[in-house]
Short mmCIF file of C-alpha atoms and ligand atoms in Angstrom, two decimals:
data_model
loop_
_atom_site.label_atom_id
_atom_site.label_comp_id
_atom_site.label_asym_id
_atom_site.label_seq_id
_atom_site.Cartn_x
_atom_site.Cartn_y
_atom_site.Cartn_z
CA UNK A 1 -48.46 14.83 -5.36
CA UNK A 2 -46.09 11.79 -6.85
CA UNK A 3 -43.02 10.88 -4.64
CA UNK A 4 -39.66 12.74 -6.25
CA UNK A 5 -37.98 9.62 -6.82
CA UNK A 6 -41.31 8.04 -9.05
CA UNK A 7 -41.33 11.37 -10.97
CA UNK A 8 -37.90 11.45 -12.20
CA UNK A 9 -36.66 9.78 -14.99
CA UNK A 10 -33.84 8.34 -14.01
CA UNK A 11 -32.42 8.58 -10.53
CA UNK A 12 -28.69 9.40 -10.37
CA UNK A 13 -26.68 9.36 -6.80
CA UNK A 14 -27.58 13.02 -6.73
CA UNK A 15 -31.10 11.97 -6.43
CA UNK A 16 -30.11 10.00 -3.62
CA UNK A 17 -28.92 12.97 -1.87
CA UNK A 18 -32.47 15.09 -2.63
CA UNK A 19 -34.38 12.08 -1.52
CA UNK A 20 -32.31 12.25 2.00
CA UNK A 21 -32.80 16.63 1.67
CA UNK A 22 -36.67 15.73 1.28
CA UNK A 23 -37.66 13.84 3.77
CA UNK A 24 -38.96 11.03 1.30
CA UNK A 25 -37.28 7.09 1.98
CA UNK A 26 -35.29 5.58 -0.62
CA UNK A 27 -36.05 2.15 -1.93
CA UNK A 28 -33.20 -0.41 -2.76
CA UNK A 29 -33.26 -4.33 -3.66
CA UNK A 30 -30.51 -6.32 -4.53
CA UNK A 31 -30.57 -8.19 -8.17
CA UNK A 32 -28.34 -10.15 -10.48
CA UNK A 33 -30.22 -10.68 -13.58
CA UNK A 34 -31.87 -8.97 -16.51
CA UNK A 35 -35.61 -10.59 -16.04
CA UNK A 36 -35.70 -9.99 -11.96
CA UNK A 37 -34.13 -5.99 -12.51
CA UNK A 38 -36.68 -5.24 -15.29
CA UNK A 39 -39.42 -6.13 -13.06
CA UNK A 40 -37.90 -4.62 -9.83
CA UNK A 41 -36.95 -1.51 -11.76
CA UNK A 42 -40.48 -1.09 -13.86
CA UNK A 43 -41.64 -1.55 -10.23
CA UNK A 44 -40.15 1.96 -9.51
CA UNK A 45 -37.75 1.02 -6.85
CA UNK A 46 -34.96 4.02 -6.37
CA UNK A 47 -31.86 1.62 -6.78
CA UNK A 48 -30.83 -1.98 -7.36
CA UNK A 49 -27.15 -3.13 -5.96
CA UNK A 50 -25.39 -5.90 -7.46
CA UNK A 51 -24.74 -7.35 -4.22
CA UNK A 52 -21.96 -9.74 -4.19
CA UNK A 53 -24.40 -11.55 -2.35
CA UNK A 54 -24.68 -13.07 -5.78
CA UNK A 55 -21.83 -14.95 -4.34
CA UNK A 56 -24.73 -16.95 -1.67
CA UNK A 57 -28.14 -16.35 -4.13
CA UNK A 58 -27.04 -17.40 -7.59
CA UNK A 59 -24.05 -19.63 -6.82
CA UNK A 60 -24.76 -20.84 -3.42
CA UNK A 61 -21.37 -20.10 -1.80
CA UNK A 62 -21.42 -19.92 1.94
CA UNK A 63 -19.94 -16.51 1.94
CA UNK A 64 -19.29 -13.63 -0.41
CA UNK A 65 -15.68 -13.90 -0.66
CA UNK A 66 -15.50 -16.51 -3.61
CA UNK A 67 -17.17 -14.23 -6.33
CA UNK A 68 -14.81 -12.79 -9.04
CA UNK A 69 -14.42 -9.63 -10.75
CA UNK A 70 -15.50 -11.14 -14.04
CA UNK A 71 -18.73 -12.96 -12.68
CA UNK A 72 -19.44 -9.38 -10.56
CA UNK A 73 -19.53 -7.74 -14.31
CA UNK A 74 -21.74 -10.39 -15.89
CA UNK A 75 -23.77 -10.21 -13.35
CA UNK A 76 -23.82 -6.10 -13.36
CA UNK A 77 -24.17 -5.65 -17.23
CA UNK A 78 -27.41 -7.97 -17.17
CA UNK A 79 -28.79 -5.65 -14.45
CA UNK A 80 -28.03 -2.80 -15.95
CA UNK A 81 -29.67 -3.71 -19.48
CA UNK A 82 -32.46 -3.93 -17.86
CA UNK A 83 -32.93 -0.45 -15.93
CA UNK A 84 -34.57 2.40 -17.39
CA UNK A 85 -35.62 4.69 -13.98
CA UNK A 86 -33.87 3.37 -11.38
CA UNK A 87 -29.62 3.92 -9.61
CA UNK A 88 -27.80 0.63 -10.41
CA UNK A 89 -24.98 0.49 -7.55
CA UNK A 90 -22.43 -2.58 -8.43
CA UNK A 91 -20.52 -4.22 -5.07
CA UNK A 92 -16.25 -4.43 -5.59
CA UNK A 93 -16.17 -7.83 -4.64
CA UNK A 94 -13.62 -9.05 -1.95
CA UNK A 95 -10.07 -8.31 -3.28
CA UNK A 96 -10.86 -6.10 -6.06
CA UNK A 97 -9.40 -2.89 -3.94
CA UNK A 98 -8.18 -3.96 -0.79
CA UNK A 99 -4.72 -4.67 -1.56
CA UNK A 100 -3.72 -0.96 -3.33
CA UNK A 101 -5.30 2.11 -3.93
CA UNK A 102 -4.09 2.08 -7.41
CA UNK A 103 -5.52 -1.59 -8.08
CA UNK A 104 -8.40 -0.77 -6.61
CA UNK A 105 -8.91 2.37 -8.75
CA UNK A 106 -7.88 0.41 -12.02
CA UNK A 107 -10.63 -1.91 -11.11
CA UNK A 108 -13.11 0.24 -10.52
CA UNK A 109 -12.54 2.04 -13.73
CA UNK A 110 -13.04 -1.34 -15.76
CA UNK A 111 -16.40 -2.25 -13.62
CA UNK A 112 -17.92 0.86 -14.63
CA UNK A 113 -16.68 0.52 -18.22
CA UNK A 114 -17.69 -3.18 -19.01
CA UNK A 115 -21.00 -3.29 -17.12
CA UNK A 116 -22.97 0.38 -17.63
CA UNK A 117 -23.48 0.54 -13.90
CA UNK A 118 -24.14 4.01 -12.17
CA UNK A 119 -22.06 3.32 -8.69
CA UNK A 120 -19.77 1.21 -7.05
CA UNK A 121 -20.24 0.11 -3.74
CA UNK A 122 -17.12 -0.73 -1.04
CA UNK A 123 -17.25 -2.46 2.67
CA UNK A 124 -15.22 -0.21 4.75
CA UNK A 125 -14.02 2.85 6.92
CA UNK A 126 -10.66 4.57 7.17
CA UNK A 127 -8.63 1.90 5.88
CA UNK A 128 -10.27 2.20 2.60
CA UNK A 129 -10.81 6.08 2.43
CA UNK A 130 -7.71 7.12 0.65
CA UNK A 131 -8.87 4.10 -2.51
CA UNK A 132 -12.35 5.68 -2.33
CA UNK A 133 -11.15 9.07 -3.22
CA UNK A 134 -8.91 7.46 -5.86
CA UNK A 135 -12.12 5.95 -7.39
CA UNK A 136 -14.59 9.37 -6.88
CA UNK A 137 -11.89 11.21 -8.14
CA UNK A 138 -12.04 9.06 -11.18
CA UNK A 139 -15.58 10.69 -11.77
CA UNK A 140 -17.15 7.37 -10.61
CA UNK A 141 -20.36 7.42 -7.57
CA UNK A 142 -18.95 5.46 -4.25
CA UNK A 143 -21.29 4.14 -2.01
CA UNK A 144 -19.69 2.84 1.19
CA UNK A 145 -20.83 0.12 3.91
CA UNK A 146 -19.93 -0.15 7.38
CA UNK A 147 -21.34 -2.24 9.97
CA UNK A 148 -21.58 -6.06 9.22
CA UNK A 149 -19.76 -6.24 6.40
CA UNK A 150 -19.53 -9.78 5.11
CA UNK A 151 -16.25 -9.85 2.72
CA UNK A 152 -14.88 -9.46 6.79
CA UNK A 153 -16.78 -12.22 7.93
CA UNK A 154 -13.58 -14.31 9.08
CA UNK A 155 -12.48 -11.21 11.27
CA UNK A 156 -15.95 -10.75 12.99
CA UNK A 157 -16.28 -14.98 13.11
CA UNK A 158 -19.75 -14.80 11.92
CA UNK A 159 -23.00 -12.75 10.76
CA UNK A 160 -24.00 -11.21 14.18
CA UNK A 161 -25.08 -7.54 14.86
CA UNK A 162 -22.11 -5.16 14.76
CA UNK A 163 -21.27 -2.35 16.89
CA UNK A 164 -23.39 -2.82 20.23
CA UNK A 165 -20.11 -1.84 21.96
CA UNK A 166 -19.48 2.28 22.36
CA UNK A 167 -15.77 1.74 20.63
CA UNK A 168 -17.03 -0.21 17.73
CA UNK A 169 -20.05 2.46 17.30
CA UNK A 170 -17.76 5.41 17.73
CA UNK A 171 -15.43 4.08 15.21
CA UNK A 172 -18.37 3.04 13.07
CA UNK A 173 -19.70 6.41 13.52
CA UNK A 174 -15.53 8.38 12.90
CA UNK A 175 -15.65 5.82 9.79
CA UNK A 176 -19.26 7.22 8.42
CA UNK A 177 -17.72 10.81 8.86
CA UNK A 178 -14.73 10.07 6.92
CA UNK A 179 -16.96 8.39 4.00
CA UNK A 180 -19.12 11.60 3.91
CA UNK A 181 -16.13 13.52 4.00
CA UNK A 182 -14.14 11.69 0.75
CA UNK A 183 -17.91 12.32 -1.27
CA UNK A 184 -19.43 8.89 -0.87
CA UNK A 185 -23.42 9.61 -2.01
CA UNK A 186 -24.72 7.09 0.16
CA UNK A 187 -23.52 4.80 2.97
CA UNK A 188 -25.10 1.20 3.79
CA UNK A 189 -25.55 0.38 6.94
CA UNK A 190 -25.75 -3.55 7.54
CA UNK A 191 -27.04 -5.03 11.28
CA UNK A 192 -25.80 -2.34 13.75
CA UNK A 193 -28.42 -1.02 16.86
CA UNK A 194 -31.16 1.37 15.51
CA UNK A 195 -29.88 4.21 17.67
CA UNK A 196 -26.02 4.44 16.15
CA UNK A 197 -27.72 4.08 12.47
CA UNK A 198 -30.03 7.05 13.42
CA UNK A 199 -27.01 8.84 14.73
CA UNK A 200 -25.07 8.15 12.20
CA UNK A 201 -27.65 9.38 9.97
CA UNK A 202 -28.10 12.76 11.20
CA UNK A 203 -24.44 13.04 11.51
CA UNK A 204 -23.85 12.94 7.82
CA UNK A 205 -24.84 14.82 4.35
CA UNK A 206 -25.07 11.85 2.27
CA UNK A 207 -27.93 9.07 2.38
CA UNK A 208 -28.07 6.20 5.21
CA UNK A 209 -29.56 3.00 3.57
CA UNK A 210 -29.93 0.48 6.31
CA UNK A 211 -30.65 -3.54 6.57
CA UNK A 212 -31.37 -4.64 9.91
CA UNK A 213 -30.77 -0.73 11.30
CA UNK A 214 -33.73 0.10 12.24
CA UNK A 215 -36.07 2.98 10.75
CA UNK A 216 -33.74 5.53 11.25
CA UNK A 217 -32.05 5.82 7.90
CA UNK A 218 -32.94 7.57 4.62
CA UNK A 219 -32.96 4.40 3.23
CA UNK A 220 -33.98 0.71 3.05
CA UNK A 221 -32.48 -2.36 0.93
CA UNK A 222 -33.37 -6.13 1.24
CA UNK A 223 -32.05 -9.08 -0.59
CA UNK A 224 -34.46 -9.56 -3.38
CA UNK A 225 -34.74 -13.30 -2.91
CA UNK A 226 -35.37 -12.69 0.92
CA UNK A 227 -37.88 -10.05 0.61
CA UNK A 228 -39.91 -11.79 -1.90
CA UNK A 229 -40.02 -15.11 0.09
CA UNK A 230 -37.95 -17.21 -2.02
CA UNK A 231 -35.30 -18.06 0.40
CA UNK A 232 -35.92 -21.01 2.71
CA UNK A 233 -34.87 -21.60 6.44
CA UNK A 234 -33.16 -17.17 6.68
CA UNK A 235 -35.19 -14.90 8.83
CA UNK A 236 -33.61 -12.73 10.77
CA UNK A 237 -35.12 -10.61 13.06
CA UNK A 238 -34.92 -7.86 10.42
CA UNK A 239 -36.26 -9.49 7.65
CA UNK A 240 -39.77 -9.42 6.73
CA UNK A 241 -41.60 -11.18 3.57
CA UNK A 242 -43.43 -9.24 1.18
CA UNK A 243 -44.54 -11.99 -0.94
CA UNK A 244 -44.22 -15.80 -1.27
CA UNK A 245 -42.63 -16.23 -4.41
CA UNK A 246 -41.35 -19.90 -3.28
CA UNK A 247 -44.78 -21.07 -2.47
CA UNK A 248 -46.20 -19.16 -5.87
CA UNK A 249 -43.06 -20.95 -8.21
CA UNK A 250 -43.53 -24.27 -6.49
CA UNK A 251 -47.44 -24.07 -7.30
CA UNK A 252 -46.48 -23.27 -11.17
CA UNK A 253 -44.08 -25.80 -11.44
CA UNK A 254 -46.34 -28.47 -9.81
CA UNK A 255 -48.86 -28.03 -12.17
CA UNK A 256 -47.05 -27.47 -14.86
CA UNK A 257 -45.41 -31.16 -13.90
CA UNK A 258 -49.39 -32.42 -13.41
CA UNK A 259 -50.52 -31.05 -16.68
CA UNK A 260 -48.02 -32.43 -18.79
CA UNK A 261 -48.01 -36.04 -16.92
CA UNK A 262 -51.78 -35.85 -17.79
CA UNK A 263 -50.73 -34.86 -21.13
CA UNK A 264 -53.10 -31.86 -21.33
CA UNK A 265 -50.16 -29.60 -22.00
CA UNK A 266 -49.85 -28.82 -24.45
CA UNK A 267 -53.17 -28.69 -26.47
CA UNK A 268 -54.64 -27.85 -29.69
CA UNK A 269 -54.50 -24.18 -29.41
CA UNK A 270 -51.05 -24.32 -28.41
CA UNK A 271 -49.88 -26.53 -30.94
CA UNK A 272 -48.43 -25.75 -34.44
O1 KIV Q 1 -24.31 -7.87 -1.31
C1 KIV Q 1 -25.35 -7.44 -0.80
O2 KIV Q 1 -26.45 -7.96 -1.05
C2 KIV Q 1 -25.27 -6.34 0.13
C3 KIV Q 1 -26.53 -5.95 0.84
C4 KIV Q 1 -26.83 -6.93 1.91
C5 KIV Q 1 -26.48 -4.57 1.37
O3 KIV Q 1 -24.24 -5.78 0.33
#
C-alpha cells in the first residue's frame, strides 16, 4: 500500500486536508531555487514553502523583514518551475498585507499571478482574519502561522518559544479557530509547547504543520538548509540533521581545488 500523498499526482491544499482525514503525516521543506525544489520535489515531499526565510538563507539578513515582494516572486517562480507532484505554498513577506485588507488582497492576487505558486502563506491571528478572507475569497489557498512568527520578531524581542503562558496559548489557540473558521487549509505552527500544538490540532479541521511543536501535528516542515546540514553554528533543540551536505560540498570543492592545482582536471577525456 503507497502513502496517499506519493500516489497522487499532484497534491493540492485539498490533499492537505485528506492527508490530516487519513491519519498519514505531511512532509514540507522550505526552498528558494529551481535546482534544490526539483530535487526536494522528485524526492516526493508533500509541499515546499517559499519561506521568507530566504530573507536569512540566500541573502543572509539577520531577520526576515528586509525581503521584498519582487525578490519573494523570483524566488517563488524558480520553485515553482521546478515542481511537478508536490503543494508549492509562497510566504507574504513582511508588509505585503499588514497595512490594508485591500493591499493585502491586491498583493496576493499578483504573487499568485507572476510566480505559478499553489498557496500563500500569512503570520497571524485575528488581526489578519478579515485580509485572509479577502485573499480566499479571491479563489487563492491561505495557509496561516501562529506561534513564533518572525516578521514579529521586534514585538516578541527575539526567537524564543512562544506561548508557554495559558493567555498566550489560549489566544494562540482562539487565533487557530478563527483561521480554520475563514478556510485556511493548513496552519503552521512555529516553536510553541507540544501540548497546545496537539490541542490545537485536534481543535481544528484543517492541517497542523509544526517546527519545533512537537509530534502532535499533521504535519512537519524544516528549513531545507538546516535539515540537510548545511547551516553552521543553528541547532535548536528542535532541529535534527538528516544529512551533511556542508561536510559533503566542502569535500567536492576541496578536491575539486586539489585536482585542478595538480592539474589533473581536466584530462584527455574531458577535453575537446
Ligand atoms: O520562512 C520560513 O521558512 C517559515 C518556516 C520556518 C515555517 O516560515
Amino acid at each position: 500500500m503507497g502513502y496517499l500523498s506519493i500516489d497522487k499526482k499532484k497534491i493540492t491544499s485539498k490533499t492537505f486536508v485528506e492527508l490530516k482525514q487519513a491519519g498519514e503525516k505531511i512532509t514540507m521543506l522550505t526552498a528558494y531555487d529551481y535546482t534544490t525544489a526539483g530535487i526536494i520535489d522528485a524526492a516526493g515531499i508533500d509541499g515546499i514553502l517559499v519561506g521568507d526565510s530566504a530573507s536569512n538563507v540566500m541573502a543572509g539578513n539577520e531577520t526576515t523583514l528586509p525581503i521584498s515582494i519582487d525578490q519573494m516572486i523570483y524566488h517563488a517562480r524558480a520553485v515553482a518551475r521546478a515542481c511537478k507532484h508536490c503543494l508549492v505554498v509562497c510566504d507574504m513577506p513582511f508588509g505585503s498585507y499588514q497595512v490594508s485588507r485591500e493591499e493585502g488582497v491586491r498583493n496576493a492576487v499578483r504573487m499568485m499571478k507572476e510566480t505559478g505558486v499553489d498557496a500563500l502563506k500569512m503570520e497571524g491571528g485575528i488581526e489578519i482574519a478579515d485580509t485572509i478572507r479577502g485573499i480566499i475569497d479571491a479563489g487563492i489557498p491561505v495557509m496561516g502561522h501562529l506561534g513564533l512568527t518572525p516578521q514579529s520578531v521586534h514585538k516578541f524581542g527575539g526567537y524564543g518559544l512562544r506561548a508557554k503562558e495559558e493567555a498566550e496559548a489560549e489566544k494562540l489557540l482562539n487565533d487557530a479557530r478563527t483561521l480554520d473558521a475563514v478556510g485556511c487549509f493548513a496552519i503552521t505552527l512555529e516553536k510553541v509547547p507540544a501540548k497546545l500544538a496537539e490541542e490545537v490540532t485536534k481543535s481544528v479541521s484543517c492541517a497542523t504543520i509544526g517546527i519545533g511543536a512537537g509530534s502532535g501535528t499533521d504535519g512537519q516542515i524544516l528549513v531545507y538548509a538546516d535539515a540537510l546540514g548545511m547551516t553552521q553554528g543553528f541547532k535548536p533543540k528542535f532541529l535534527r540533521h538528516f544529512a551533511d551536505v556542508n561536510k559533503c560540498m566542502t569535500d567536492g570543492v576541496q578536491e575539486y581545488i586539489h585536482t585542478v592545482k595538480a592539474c589533473s582536471f581536466p584530462n584527455i577525456d574531458e577535453s575537446y
